[in-house]
mmCIF file of C-alpha atoms in Angstrom:
data_model
loop_
_atom_site.group_PDB
_atom_site.id
_atom_site.type_symbol
_atom_site.label_atom_id
_atom_site.label_comp_id
_atom_site.label_asym_id
_atom_site.label_seq_id
_atom_site.Cartn_x
_atom_site.Cartn_y
_atom_site.Cartn_z
ATOM 1 C CA GLN T 1 -36.253 -14.095 16.592
ATOM 2 C CA GLY T 2 -37.940 -16.930 18.449
ATOM 3 C CA ILE T 3 -34.840 -17.894 20.453
ATOM 4 C CA PRO T 4 -35.564 -19.403 23.899
ATOM 5 C CA ASP T 5 -34.394 -17.213 26.810
ATOM 6 C CA LYS T 6 -31.728 -19.698 27.914
ATOM 7 C CA ASP T 7 -30.223 -19.844 24.418
ATOM 8 C CA ALA T 8 -30.382 -16.056 24.081
ATOM 9 C CA ILE T 9 -28.493 -15.582 27.365
ATOM 10 C CA GLU T 10 -25.876 -18.123 26.288
ATOM 11 C CA ARG T 11 -25.453 -16.354 22.960
ATOM 12 C CA VAL T 12 -25.076 -12.957 24.675
ATOM 13 C CA ALA T 13 -22.496 -14.417 27.082
ATOM 14 C CA HIS T 14 -20.603 -15.963 24.152
ATOM 15 C CA TRP T 15 -20.384 -12.691 22.221
ATOM 16 C CA LEU T 16 -19.472 -10.654 25.286
ATOM 17 C CA GLY T 17 -16.560 -13.048 25.738
ATOM 18 C CA ARG T 18 -15.555 -12.758 22.072
ATOM 19 C CA VAL T 19 -15.291 -8.968 22.361
ATOM 20 C CA GLY T 20 -13.273 -9.043 25.598
ATOM 21 C CA LEU T 21 -16.013 -8.589 28.201
ATOM 22 C CA ASN T 22 -17.525 -11.138 30.597
ATOM 23 C CA VAL T 23 -20.871 -12.355 31.939
ATOM 24 C CA ASP T 24 -20.714 -9.916 34.889
ATOM 25 C CA HIS T 25 -21.156 -7.079 32.398
ATOM 26 C CA MET T 26 -24.669 -8.320 31.521
ATOM 27 C CA SER T 27 -26.170 -6.851 34.712
ATOM 28 C CA ARG T 28 -24.539 -3.417 34.500
ATOM 29 C CA TYR T 29 -26.149 -0.133 33.438
ATOM 30 C CA PRO T 30 -24.923 1.840 30.401
ATOM 31 C CA HIS T 31 -23.393 4.636 32.523
ATOM 32 C CA GLU T 32 -21.119 2.060 34.188
ATOM 33 C CA PHE T 33 -19.218 1.338 30.966
ATOM 34 C CA SER T 34 -16.255 3.177 29.481
ATOM 35 C CA GLY T 35 -16.291 4.357 25.875
ATOM 36 C CA GLY T 36 -14.214 1.382 24.785
ATOM 37 C CA GLN T 37 -16.497 -1.057 26.599
ATOM 38 C CA ARG T 38 -19.544 0.539 24.973
ATOM 39 C CA GLN T 39 -17.947 0.131 21.579
ATOM 40 C CA ARG T 40 -17.257 -3.545 22.319
ATOM 41 C CA ILE T 41 -20.896 -3.996 23.349
ATOM 42 C CA GLY T 42 -21.953 -2.395 20.064
ATOM 43 C CA ILE T 43 -19.775 -4.877 18.175
ATOM 44 C CA ALA T 44 -21.228 -7.796 20.172
ATOM 45 C CA ARG T 45 -24.774 -6.570 19.418
ATOM 46 C CA ALA T 46 -23.967 -6.477 15.719
ATOM 47 C CA MET T 47 -22.323 -9.905 15.767
ATOM 48 C CA ILE T 48 -25.025 -11.713 17.742
ATOM 49 C CA ILE T 49 -27.196 -12.105 14.635
ATOM 50 C CA GLU T 50 -24.226 -13.635 12.783
ATOM 51 C CA PRO T 51 -24.070 -11.204 9.851
ATOM 52 C CA ASN T 52 -21.843 -11.515 6.799
ATOM 53 C CA PHE T 53 -21.561 -7.727 6.342
ATOM 54 C CA ILE T 54 -21.189 -4.945 8.926
ATOM 55 C CA VAL T 55 -21.093 -1.167 8.414
ATOM 56 C CA CYS T 56 -18.657 0.415 10.899
ATOM 57 C CA ASP T 57 -19.406 4.160 10.797
ATOM 58 C CA GLU T 58 -16.642 6.047 12.648
ATOM 59 C CA PRO T 59 -16.239 3.209 15.188
ATOM 60 C CA ILE T 60 -13.172 4.734 16.862
ATOM 61 C CA SER T 61 -13.641 8.499 16.514
ATOM 62 C CA ALA T 62 -14.523 9.220 20.174
ATOM 63 C CA LEU T 63 -11.965 6.859 21.727
ATOM 64 C CA ASP T 64 -8.441 7.506 22.981
ATOM 65 C CA VAL T 65 -5.572 6.114 20.923
ATOM 66 C CA SER T 66 -4.874 2.972 22.983
ATOM 67 C CA VAL T 67 -8.556 1.997 22.963
ATOM 68 C CA GLN T 68 -8.763 2.755 19.224
ATOM 69 C CA ALA T 69 -6.030 0.193 18.595
ATOM 70 C CA GLN T 70 -7.841 -2.411 20.716
ATOM 71 C CA VAL T 71 -11.118 -1.906 18.841
ATOM 72 C CA ILE T 72 -9.366 -2.008 15.451
ATOM 73 C CA ASN T 73 -7.555 -5.224 16.417
ATOM 74 C CA LEU T 74 -10.853 -6.744 17.578
ATOM 75 C CA LEU T 75 -12.602 -5.861 14.304
ATOM 76 C CA ASP T 76 -9.687 -7.207 12.289
ATOM 77 C CA GLU T 77 -9.648 -10.463 14.290
ATOM 78 C CA LEU T 78 -13.404 -10.934 13.778
ATOM 79 C CA LYS T 79 -13.032 -10.154 10.071
ATOM 80 C CA GLN T 80 -10.254 -12.711 9.649
ATOM 81 C CA SER T 81 -11.689 -15.500 11.814
ATOM 82 C CA LEU T 82 -15.304 -15.251 10.628
ATOM 83 C CA GLY T 83 -14.801 -14.172 7.019
ATOM 84 C CA LEU T 84 -16.731 -10.940 7.621
ATOM 85 C CA THR T 85 -16.978 -8.101 5.168
ATOM 86 C CA LEU T 86 -16.605 -4.711 6.880
ATOM 87 C CA LEU T 87 -17.493 -1.351 5.370
ATOM 88 C CA PHE T 88 -15.238 0.809 7.540
ATOM 89 C CA ILE T 89 -16.078 4.532 7.384
ATOM 90 C CA ALA T 90 -13.520 6.862 8.992
ATOM 91 C CA HIS T 91 -11.435 9.988 8.513
ATOM 92 C CA ASP T 92 -8.184 8.418 9.731
ATOM 93 C CA LEU T 93 -6.683 6.794 6.629
ATOM 94 C CA SER T 94 -3.976 4.993 8.606
ATOM 95 C CA MET T 95 -6.645 3.148 10.608
ATOM 96 C CA VAL T 96 -8.663 2.433 7.454
ATOM 97 C CA ARG T 97 -5.526 1.042 5.796
ATOM 98 C CA TYR T 98 -4.849 -1.249 8.759
ATOM 99 C CA VAL T 99 -8.261 -2.926 8.749
ATOM 100 C CA SER T 100 -9.135 -2.754 5.027
ATOM 101 C CA ASP T 101 -8.250 -4.719 1.924
ATOM 102 C CA ARG T 102 -9.571 -1.991 -0.394
ATOM 103 C CA MET T 103 -9.966 1.719 0.253
ATOM 104 C CA ALA T 104 -12.286 4.298 -1.302
ATOM 105 C CA VAL T 105 -11.726 8.026 -0.741
ATOM 106 C CA MET T 106 -14.639 10.449 -1.101
ATOM 107 C CA TYR T 107 -14.807 14.222 -1.347
ATOM 108 C CA LEU T 108 -18.209 15.902 -0.890
ATOM 109 C CA GLY T 109 -20.012 12.625 -1.513
ATOM 110 C CA SER T 110 -18.157 11.661 -4.694
ATOM 111 C CA LEU T 111 -15.561 8.931 -5.059
ATOM 112 C CA VAL T 112 -12.164 10.337 -6.022
ATOM 113 C CA GLU T 113 -9.972 7.242 -5.616
ATOM 114 C CA VAL T 114 -10.480 3.497 -5.122
ATOM 115 C CA GLY T 115 -7.945 0.700 -4.880
ATOM 116 C CA PRO T 116 -6.008 -1.726 -2.698
ATOM 117 C CA ALA T 117 -5.663 -0.077 0.726
ATOM 118 C CA ASN T 118 -1.864 -0.152 0.922
ATOM 119 C CA GLU T 119 -1.461 1.241 -2.591
ATOM 120 C CA VAL T 120 -3.918 4.081 -2.012
ATOM 121 C CA PHE T 121 -2.214 4.942 1.285
ATOM 122 C CA PHE T 122 1.427 4.694 0.200
ATOM 123 C CA GLU T 123 1.031 5.848 -3.429
ATOM 124 C CA PRO T 124 -2.019 8.138 -3.534
ATOM 125 C CA LYS T 125 -2.872 9.395 -7.003
ATOM 126 C CA HIS T 126 -5.687 11.918 -6.496
ATOM 127 C CA PRO T 127 -4.559 15.312 -5.124
ATOM 128 C CA TYR T 128 -7.149 15.134 -2.316
ATOM 129 C CA THR T 129 -5.958 11.668 -1.251
ATOM 130 C CA GLN T 130 -2.370 12.936 -1.306
ATOM 131 C CA LEU T 131 -3.283 15.785 1.048
ATOM 132 C CA LEU T 132 -5.191 13.433 3.370
ATOM 133 C CA VAL T 133 -2.247 11.048 3.614
ATOM 134 C CA GLU T 134 0.168 13.929 4.229
ATOM 135 C CA SER T 135 -2.016 15.145 7.100
ATOM 136 C CA ASN T 136 -1.545 11.885 9.058
ATOM 137 C CA PRO T 137 0.803 12.531 11.991
ATOM 138 C CA GLU T 138 4.147 10.741 12.069
ATOM 139 C CA PRO T 139 4.563 8.312 14.996
ATOM 140 C CA ASP T 140 8.173 9.461 15.500
ATOM 141 C CA PRO T 141 8.133 12.802 17.410
ATOM 142 C CA ALA T 142 11.473 13.906 15.902
ATOM 143 C CA THR T 143 10.207 13.355 12.362
ATOM 144 C CA GLU T 144 6.868 14.996 13.187
ATOM 145 C CA ARG T 145 8.607 18.177 14.442
ATOM 146 C CA GLU T 146 10.471 18.506 11.128
ATOM 147 C CA ARG T 147 7.410 18.035 8.939
ATOM 148 C CA ILE T 148 6.010 20.853 6.880
ATOM 149 C CA TYR T 149 2.286 20.504 6.415
ATOM 150 C CA ARG T 150 0.580 21.701 3.259
ATOM 151 C CA THR T 151 -2.717 23.390 3.912
ATOM 152 C CA ILE T 152 -5.776 22.896 1.753
ATOM 153 C CA ASP T 153 -6.530 26.396 0.498
ATOM 154 C CA GLY T 154 -9.834 27.697 -0.826
ATOM 155 C CA GLU T 155 -13.425 27.348 0.275
ATOM 156 C CA VAL T 156 -15.251 24.043 0.496
ATOM 157 C CA THR T 157 -17.667 23.767 -2.420
ATOM 158 C CA SER T 158 -21.310 23.644 -1.360
ATOM 159 C CA PRO T 159 -22.555 20.042 -1.341
ATOM 160 C CA VAL T 160 -26.068 21.407 -1.994
ATOM 161 C CA ASN T 161 -25.413 23.689 -4.977
ATOM 162 C CA VAL T 162 -23.013 21.456 -6.873
ATOM 163 C CA ARG T 163 -21.776 23.050 -10.063
ATOM 164 C CA HIS T 164 -20.111 21.500 -13.091
ATOM 165 C CA GLY T 165 -16.536 20.395 -12.866
ATOM 166 C CA CYS T 166 -14.489 18.651 -10.226
ATOM 167 C CA ARG T 167 -15.819 19.177 -6.701
ATOM 168 C CA PHE T 168 -12.250 19.594 -5.442
ATOM 169 C CA ALA T 169 -11.277 22.199 -8.079
ATOM 170 C CA ASP T 170 -11.493 25.241 -5.766
ATOM 171 C CA ARG T 171 -9.051 23.657 -3.320
ATOM 172 C CA CYS T 172 -6.824 21.549 -5.565
ATOM 173 C CA PRO T 173 -3.143 22.548 -5.863
ATOM 174 C CA LYS T 174 -3.024 20.974 -9.354
ATOM 175 C CA VAL T 175 -6.216 22.510 -10.760
ATOM 176 C CA MET T 176 -6.483 23.125 -14.525
ATOM 177 C CA ASP T 177 -9.109 25.066 -16.502
ATOM 178 C CA ARG T 178 -10.718 21.796 -17.558
ATOM 179 C CA CYS T 179 -11.308 20.869 -13.896
ATOM 180 C CA ARG T 180 -13.678 23.819 -13.399
ATOM 181 C CA VAL T 181 -16.021 22.873 -16.244
ATOM 182 C CA GLU T 182 -15.807 19.106 -16.760
ATOM 183 C CA THR T 183 -16.571 16.564 -14.041
ATOM 184 C CA PRO T 184 -13.903 13.832 -14.069
ATOM 185 C CA GLU T 185 -15.089 10.243 -14.409
ATOM 186 C CA LEU T 186 -13.806 7.507 -12.122
ATOM 187 C CA ILE T 187 -11.443 5.755 -14.538
ATOM 188 C CA ALA T 188 -9.377 2.593 -14.190
ATOM 189 C CA THR T 189 -5.618 2.948 -13.908
ATOM 190 C CA PRO T 190 -3.031 0.137 -13.644
ATOM 191 C CA ASN T 191 -2.947 -2.073 -10.526
ATOM 192 C CA SER T 192 -6.711 -2.203 -9.916
ATOM 193 C CA ARG T 193 -6.881 1.505 -9.114
ATOM 194 C CA GLN T 194 -9.634 3.948 -10.061
ATOM 195 C CA VAL T 195 -9.168 7.718 -9.945
ATOM 196 C CA ALA T 196 -11.529 10.590 -10.745
ATOM 197 C CA CYS T 197 -9.030 13.216 -11.893
ATOM 198 C CA HIS T 198 -8.191 14.866 -15.221
ATOM 199 C CA LEU T 199 -4.497 14.247 -14.525
ATOM 200 C CA PHE T 200 -5.075 10.573 -15.407
#
């Protein structure tokens, strides 16, 4: 980008510091870094060009829980302090809720629910979102032991040979005849929510 070497090194050092690393890390080899450090380096690499928008595709999936929290806190701090927009893609809805203002839930490539993150997490409307939220483990071991998990029955519909109707129909506990023949539209509901379900 036409940046002089001295300025480039200063910028790298700055962003390493912002993500919790230091200048000594600049001379290390990739195999010398932990998974969490590698993720921080990835964030610094993305931030060095000063973007307004970052796609975070499963940024914490291969990390242990304590490191996941550190990376999430780092992303949230950068989002707040720099006014960044993050598109955070993950399977763990509790982590998505923590870092997101709005949440969109997809099933086989189709949106099934969209809305403010806390509302979608604490008051899910679509049956698939409800099952996803229920599958999140409870932090309290005593409560977790008492939980009864609902399983998602049925076969996953082929994403290649998509037929008419709701893509979740074969697995939905609230399925109706209409669901098997008519694809639900993503419709607005109160409180800035959108749901693709014939129940609404």
